[in-house]
Coordinates of C-alpha atoms in Angstrom, one line a residue:
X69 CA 1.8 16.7 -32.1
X70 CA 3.5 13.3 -31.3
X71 CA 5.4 13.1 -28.0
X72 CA 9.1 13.4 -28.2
X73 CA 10.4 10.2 -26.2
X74 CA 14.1 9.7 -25.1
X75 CA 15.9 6.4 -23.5
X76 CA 19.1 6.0 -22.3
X77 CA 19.8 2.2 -22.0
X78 CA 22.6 -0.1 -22.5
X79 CA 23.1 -1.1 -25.8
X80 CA 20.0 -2.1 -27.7
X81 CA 22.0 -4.1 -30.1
X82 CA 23.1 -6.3 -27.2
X83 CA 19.5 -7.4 -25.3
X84 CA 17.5 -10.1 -24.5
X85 CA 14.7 -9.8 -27.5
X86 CA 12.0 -12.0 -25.6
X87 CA 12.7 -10.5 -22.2
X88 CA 13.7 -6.7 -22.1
X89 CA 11.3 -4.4 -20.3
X90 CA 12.5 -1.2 -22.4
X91 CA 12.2 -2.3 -25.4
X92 CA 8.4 -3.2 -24.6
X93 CA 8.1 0.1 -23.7
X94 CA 9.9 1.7 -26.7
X95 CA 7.8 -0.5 -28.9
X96 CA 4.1 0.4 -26.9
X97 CA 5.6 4.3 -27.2
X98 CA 6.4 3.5 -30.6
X99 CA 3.0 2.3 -31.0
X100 CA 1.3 5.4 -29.8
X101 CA 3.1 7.5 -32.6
X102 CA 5.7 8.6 -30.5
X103 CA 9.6 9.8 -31.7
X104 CA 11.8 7.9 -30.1
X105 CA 15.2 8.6 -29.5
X106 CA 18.2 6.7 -28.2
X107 CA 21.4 7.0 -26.2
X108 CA 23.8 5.4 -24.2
X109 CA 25.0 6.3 -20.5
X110 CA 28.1 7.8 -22.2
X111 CA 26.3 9.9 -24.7
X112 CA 25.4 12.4 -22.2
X113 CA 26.9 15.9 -21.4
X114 CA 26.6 19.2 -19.7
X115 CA 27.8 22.3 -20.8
X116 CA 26.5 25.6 -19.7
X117 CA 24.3 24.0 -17.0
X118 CA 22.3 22.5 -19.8
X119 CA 22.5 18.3 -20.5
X120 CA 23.0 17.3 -24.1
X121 CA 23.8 13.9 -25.7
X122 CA 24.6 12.3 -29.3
X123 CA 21.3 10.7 -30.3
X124 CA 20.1 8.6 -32.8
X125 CA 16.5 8.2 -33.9
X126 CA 15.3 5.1 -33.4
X127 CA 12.6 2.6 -34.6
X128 CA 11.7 -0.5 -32.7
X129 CA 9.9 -3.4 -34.0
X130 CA 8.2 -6.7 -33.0
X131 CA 10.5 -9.0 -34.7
X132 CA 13.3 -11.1 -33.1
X133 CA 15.5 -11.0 -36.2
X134 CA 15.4 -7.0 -37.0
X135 CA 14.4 -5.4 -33.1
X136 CA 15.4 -2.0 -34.0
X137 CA 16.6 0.9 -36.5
X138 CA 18.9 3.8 -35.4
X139 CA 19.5 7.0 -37.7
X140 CA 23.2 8.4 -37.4
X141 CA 24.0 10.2 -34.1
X142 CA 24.0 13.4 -33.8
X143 CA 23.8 16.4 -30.9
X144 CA 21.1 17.4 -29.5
X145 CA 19.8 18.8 -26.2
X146 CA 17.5 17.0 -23.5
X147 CA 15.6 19.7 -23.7
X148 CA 14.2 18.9 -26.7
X149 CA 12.6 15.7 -25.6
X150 CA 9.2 16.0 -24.0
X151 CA 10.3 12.9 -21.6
X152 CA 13.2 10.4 -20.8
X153 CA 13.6 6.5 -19.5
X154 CA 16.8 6.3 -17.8
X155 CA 16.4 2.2 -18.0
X156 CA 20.5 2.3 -17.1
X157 CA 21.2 -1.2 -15.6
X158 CA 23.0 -1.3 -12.2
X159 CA 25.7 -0.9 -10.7
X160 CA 24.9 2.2 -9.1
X161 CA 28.3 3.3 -9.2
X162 CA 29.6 6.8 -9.3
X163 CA 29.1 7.1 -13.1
X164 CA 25.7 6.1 -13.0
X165 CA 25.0 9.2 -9.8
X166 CA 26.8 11.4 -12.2
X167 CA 24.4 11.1 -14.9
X168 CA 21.5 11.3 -12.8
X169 CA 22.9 15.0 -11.9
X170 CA 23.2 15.8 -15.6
X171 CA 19.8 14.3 -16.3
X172 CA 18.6 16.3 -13.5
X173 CA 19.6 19.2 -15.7
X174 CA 17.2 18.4 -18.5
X175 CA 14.7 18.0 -15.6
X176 CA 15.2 21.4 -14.9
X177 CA 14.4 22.5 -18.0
X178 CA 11.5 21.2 -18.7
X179 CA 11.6 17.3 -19.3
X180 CA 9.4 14.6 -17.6
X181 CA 12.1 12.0 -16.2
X182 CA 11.4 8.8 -15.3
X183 CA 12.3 7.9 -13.2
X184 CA 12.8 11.3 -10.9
X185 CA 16.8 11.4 -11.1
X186 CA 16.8 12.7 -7.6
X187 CA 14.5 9.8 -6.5
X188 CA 17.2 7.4 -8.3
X189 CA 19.8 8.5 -6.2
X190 CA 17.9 8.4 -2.9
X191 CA 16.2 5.6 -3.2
X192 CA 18.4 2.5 -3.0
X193 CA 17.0 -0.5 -3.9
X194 CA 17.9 -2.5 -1.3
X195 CA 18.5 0.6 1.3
X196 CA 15.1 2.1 0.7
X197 CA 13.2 -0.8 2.1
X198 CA 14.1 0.4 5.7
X199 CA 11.2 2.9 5.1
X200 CA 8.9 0.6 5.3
X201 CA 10.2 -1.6 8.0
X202 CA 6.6 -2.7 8.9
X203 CA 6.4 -4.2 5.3
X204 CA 10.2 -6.0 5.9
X205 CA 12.0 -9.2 7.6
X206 CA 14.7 -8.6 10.2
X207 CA 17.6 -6.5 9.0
X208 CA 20.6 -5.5 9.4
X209 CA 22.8 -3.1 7.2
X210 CA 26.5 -2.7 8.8
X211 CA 29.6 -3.1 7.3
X212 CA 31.0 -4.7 10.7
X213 CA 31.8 -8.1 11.2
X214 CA 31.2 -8.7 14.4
X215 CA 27.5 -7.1 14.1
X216 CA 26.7 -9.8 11.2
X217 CA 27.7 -12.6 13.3
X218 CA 26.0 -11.7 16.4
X219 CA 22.9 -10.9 13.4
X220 CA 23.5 -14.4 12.5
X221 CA 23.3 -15.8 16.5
X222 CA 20.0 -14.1 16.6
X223 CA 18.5 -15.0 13.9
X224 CA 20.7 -18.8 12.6
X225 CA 19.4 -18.4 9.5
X226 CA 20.6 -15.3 6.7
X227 CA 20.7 -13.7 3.8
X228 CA 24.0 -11.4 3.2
X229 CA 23.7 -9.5 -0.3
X230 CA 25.8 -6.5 -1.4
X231 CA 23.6 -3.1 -1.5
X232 CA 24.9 -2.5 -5.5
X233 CA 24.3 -5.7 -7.1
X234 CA 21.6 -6.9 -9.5
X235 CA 20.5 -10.7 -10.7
X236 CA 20.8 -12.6 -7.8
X237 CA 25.0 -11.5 -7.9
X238 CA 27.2 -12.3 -4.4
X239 CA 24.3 -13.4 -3.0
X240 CA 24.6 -15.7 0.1
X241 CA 22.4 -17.9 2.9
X242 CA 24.7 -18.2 6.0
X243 CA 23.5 -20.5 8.8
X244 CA 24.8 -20.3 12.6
X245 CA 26.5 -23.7 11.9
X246 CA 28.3 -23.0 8.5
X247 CA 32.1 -23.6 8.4
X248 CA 32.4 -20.7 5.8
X249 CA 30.5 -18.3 7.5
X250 CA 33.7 -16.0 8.2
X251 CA 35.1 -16.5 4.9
X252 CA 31.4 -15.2 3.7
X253 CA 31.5 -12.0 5.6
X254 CA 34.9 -10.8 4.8
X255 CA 33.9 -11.6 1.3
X256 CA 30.8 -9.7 1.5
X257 CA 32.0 -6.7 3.3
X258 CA 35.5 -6.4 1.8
X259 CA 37.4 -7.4 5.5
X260 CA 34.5 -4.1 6.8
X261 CA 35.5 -1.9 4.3
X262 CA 32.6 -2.0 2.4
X263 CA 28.6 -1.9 3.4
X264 CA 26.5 -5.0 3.4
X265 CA 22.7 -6.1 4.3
X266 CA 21.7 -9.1 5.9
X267 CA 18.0 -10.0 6.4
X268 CA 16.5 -13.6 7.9
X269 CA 16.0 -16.1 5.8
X270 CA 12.4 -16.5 4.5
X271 CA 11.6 -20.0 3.6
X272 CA 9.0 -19.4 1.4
X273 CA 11.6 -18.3 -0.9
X274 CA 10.8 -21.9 -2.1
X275 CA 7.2 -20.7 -3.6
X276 CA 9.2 -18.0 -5.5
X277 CA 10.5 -14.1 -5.1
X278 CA 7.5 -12.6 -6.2
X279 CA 8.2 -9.0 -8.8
X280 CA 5.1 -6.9 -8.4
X281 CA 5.6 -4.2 -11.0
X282 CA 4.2 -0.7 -9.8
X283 CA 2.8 2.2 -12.5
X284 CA 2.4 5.2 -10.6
X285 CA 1.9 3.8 -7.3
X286 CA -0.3 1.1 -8.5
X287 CA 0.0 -2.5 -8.9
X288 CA -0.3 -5.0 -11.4
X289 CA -2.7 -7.2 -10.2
X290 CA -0.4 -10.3 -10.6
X291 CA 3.1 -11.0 -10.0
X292 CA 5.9 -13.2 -11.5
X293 CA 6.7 -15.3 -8.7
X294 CA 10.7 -16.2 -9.7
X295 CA 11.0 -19.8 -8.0
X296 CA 14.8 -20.7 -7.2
X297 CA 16.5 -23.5 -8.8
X298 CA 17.3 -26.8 -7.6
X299 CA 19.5 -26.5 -5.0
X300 CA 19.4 -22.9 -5.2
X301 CA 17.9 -20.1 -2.5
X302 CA 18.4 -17.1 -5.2
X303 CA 14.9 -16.7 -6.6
X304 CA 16.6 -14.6 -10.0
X305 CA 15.7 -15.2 -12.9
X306 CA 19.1 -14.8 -14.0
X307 CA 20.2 -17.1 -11.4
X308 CA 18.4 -20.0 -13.3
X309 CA 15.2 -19.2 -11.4
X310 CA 11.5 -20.3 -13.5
X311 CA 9.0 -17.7 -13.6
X312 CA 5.6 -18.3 -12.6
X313 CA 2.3 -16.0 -12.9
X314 CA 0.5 -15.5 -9.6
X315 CA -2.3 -13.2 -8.1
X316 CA -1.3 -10.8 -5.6
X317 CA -2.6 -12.0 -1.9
X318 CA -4.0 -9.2 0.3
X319 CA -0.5 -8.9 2.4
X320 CA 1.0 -8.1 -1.1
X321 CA -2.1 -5.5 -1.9
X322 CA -1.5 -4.5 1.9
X323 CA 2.4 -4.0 0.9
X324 CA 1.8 -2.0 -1.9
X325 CA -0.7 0.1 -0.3
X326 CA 2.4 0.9 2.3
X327 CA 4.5 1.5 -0.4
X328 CA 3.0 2.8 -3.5
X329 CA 2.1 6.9 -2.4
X330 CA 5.8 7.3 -1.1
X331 CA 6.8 6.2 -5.2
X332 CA 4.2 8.2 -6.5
X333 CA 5.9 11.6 -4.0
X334 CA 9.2 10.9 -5.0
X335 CA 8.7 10.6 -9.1
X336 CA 8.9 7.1 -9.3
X337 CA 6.5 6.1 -12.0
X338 CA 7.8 2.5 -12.8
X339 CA 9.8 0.8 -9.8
X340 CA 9.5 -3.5 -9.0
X341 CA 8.7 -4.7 -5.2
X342 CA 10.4 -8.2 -4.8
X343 CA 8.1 -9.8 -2.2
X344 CA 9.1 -13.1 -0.5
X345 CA 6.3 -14.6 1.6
X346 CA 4.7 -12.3 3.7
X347 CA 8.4 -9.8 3.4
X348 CA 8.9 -6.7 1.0
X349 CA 12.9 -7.4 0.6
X350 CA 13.8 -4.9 -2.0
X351 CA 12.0 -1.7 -4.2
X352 CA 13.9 -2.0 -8.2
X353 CA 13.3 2.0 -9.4
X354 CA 16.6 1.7 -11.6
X355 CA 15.2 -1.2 -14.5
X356 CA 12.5 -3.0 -13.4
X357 CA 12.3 -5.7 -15.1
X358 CA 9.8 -9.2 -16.1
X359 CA 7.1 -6.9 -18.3
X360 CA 7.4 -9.4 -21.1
X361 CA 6.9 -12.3 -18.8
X362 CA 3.6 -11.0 -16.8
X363 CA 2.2 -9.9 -20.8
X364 CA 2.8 -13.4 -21.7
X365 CA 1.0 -15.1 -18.9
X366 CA -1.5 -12.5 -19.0
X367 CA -2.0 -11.1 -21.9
X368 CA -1.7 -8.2 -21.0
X369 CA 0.1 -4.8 -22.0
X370 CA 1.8 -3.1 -18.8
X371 CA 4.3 -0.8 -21.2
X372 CA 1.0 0.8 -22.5
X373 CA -0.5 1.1 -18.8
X374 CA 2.8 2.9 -18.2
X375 CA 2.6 5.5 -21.6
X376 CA -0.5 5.9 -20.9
X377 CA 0.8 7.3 -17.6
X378 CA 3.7 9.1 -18.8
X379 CA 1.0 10.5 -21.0
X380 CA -1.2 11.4 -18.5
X381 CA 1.4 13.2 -16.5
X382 CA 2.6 15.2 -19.7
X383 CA -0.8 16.6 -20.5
X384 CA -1.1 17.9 -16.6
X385 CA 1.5 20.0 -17.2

């Protein structure tokens, strides 16, 4: 009996063909015989302590021109699903924590979730690093000034970044001598109402932010090393950064190692370790992306490494 699959995404109408992660795993599900179904952020609802959503079935296909196929909507509970990808881009606003309490619903009755709602919700991805501190630069998480200045003294050279943002957004490199540096910080922490992390700056930022994607607490033996722009510190690929396949070095194997068995606890089956140097500076769990990239360079098929997981997990039930 073919596996029921269920996504909630942003709309698939609207993505990057040649460089979205979920639709290269909807298409290695699809591959697999799977039923796919999708939904949007807004489709889903609880009633009765049970989560439903408007649905469509949906076909996905290798082909720039025509990527997918959806059926007309129509209600039907999680709980008929055998598992769900909540691939729901950040921010991680209060919406977002709602759904993961709805979704947490459908957990409870039954469906595989990945990743773990709960785990979505605890583990930041730029907070959660502190739990591996060993594995980290220098940071600091405050939302007072003076603490990111005398940061700064310490260290002369920063990174400030806001703890909900995605792609390489309100990013800034802040150094003792820089005549905008207050500006910066009341920028960054909304004049201290608002939390922000600073970290030292790692100059090999130069060789590229390095996205090691993890499957069950396993790595990918390379990474896409995301080197920064001309004149740029922000090593995002939607900062303008170039991709570049590398092998993992031992310190990265040594990271993961760290890293991987607290995932694999929590129920996070796909999360992204950005790696700068010798420096684990975030853990993605909400939408990993740069699967099509590292299949490219590598021929390889991470999606189906992942089913095959999901798979594997389902049949342990």
């Amino acid at each position: 009996m073919a596996i029921k699959l269920g996504v909630v995404m942003d709309p698939i109408k609207s993505i990057n063909f040649k460089k979205d992660s979920t639709l290269a795993m909807l298409m290695a599900a699809g591959a697999r015989g799977w039923e796919l179904s999708y939904m949007e952020q807004a489709d889903l609802y609880l009633q009765d302590s049970h989560c439903f959503a408007t649905m469509s079935r949906l076909e996905v296909r290798n082909d720039p021109d025509d990527w997918f196929r959806c059926t007309e909507p129509a209600v039907r509970s999680l709980a008929s699903l055998d598992v769900v990808l909540m691939r729901k881009d950040p921010p991680v606003d209060m919406e977002y924590i709602y759904s993961t309490f709805l979704l947490e619903r459908a957990e409870a009755d039954g469906v595989l979730l990945v990743n773990r709602p709960a785990a979505l919700r605890d583990a930041s991805e730029k907070l959660y690093t502190a739990w591996f501190a060993d594995c980290c630069p220098p940071t600091l998480v405050s939302r007072e000034i003076s603490h990111l200045r005398q940061f700064l003294g310490e260290h002369e050279d920063i990174i400030v970044k806001p703890l909900n943002g995605m792609g390489g957004a309100s990013i800034f490199r802040v150094r003792r001598e820089d005549p905008n540096l207050n500006v910066i910080f009341e920028t960054i922490t909304d004049n201290g109402s608002r939390t922000a992390m600073a970290q030292r700056y790692i100059p090999e930022i130069s060789l590229g932010d390095k996205r090691i994607l993890m499957i069950d607490g396993e790595p990918f033996p390379h990474a896409l090393a995301r080197i920064p722009a001309a004149g740029e510190t922000r090593g995002n690929l939607a900062a303008g950064a170039t991709g570049k396949g590398v092998d993992l070095t031992e310190r990265d194997r040594w990271i993961c190692e760290q890293v991987g068995p607290a995932l694999r606890e929590k129920g996070l089956l796909f999360t992204g370790l950005d790696v700068i140097g010798d420096y684990l500076t975030e853990i993605n769990v909400t939408s990993p992306t740069c699967i099509r990239e590292l299949d490219s360079l590598y021929d390889a098929d991470i999606a189906g490494v992942l089913m095959d997981a999901i798979g594997k997990r389902l049949a342990e039930r």
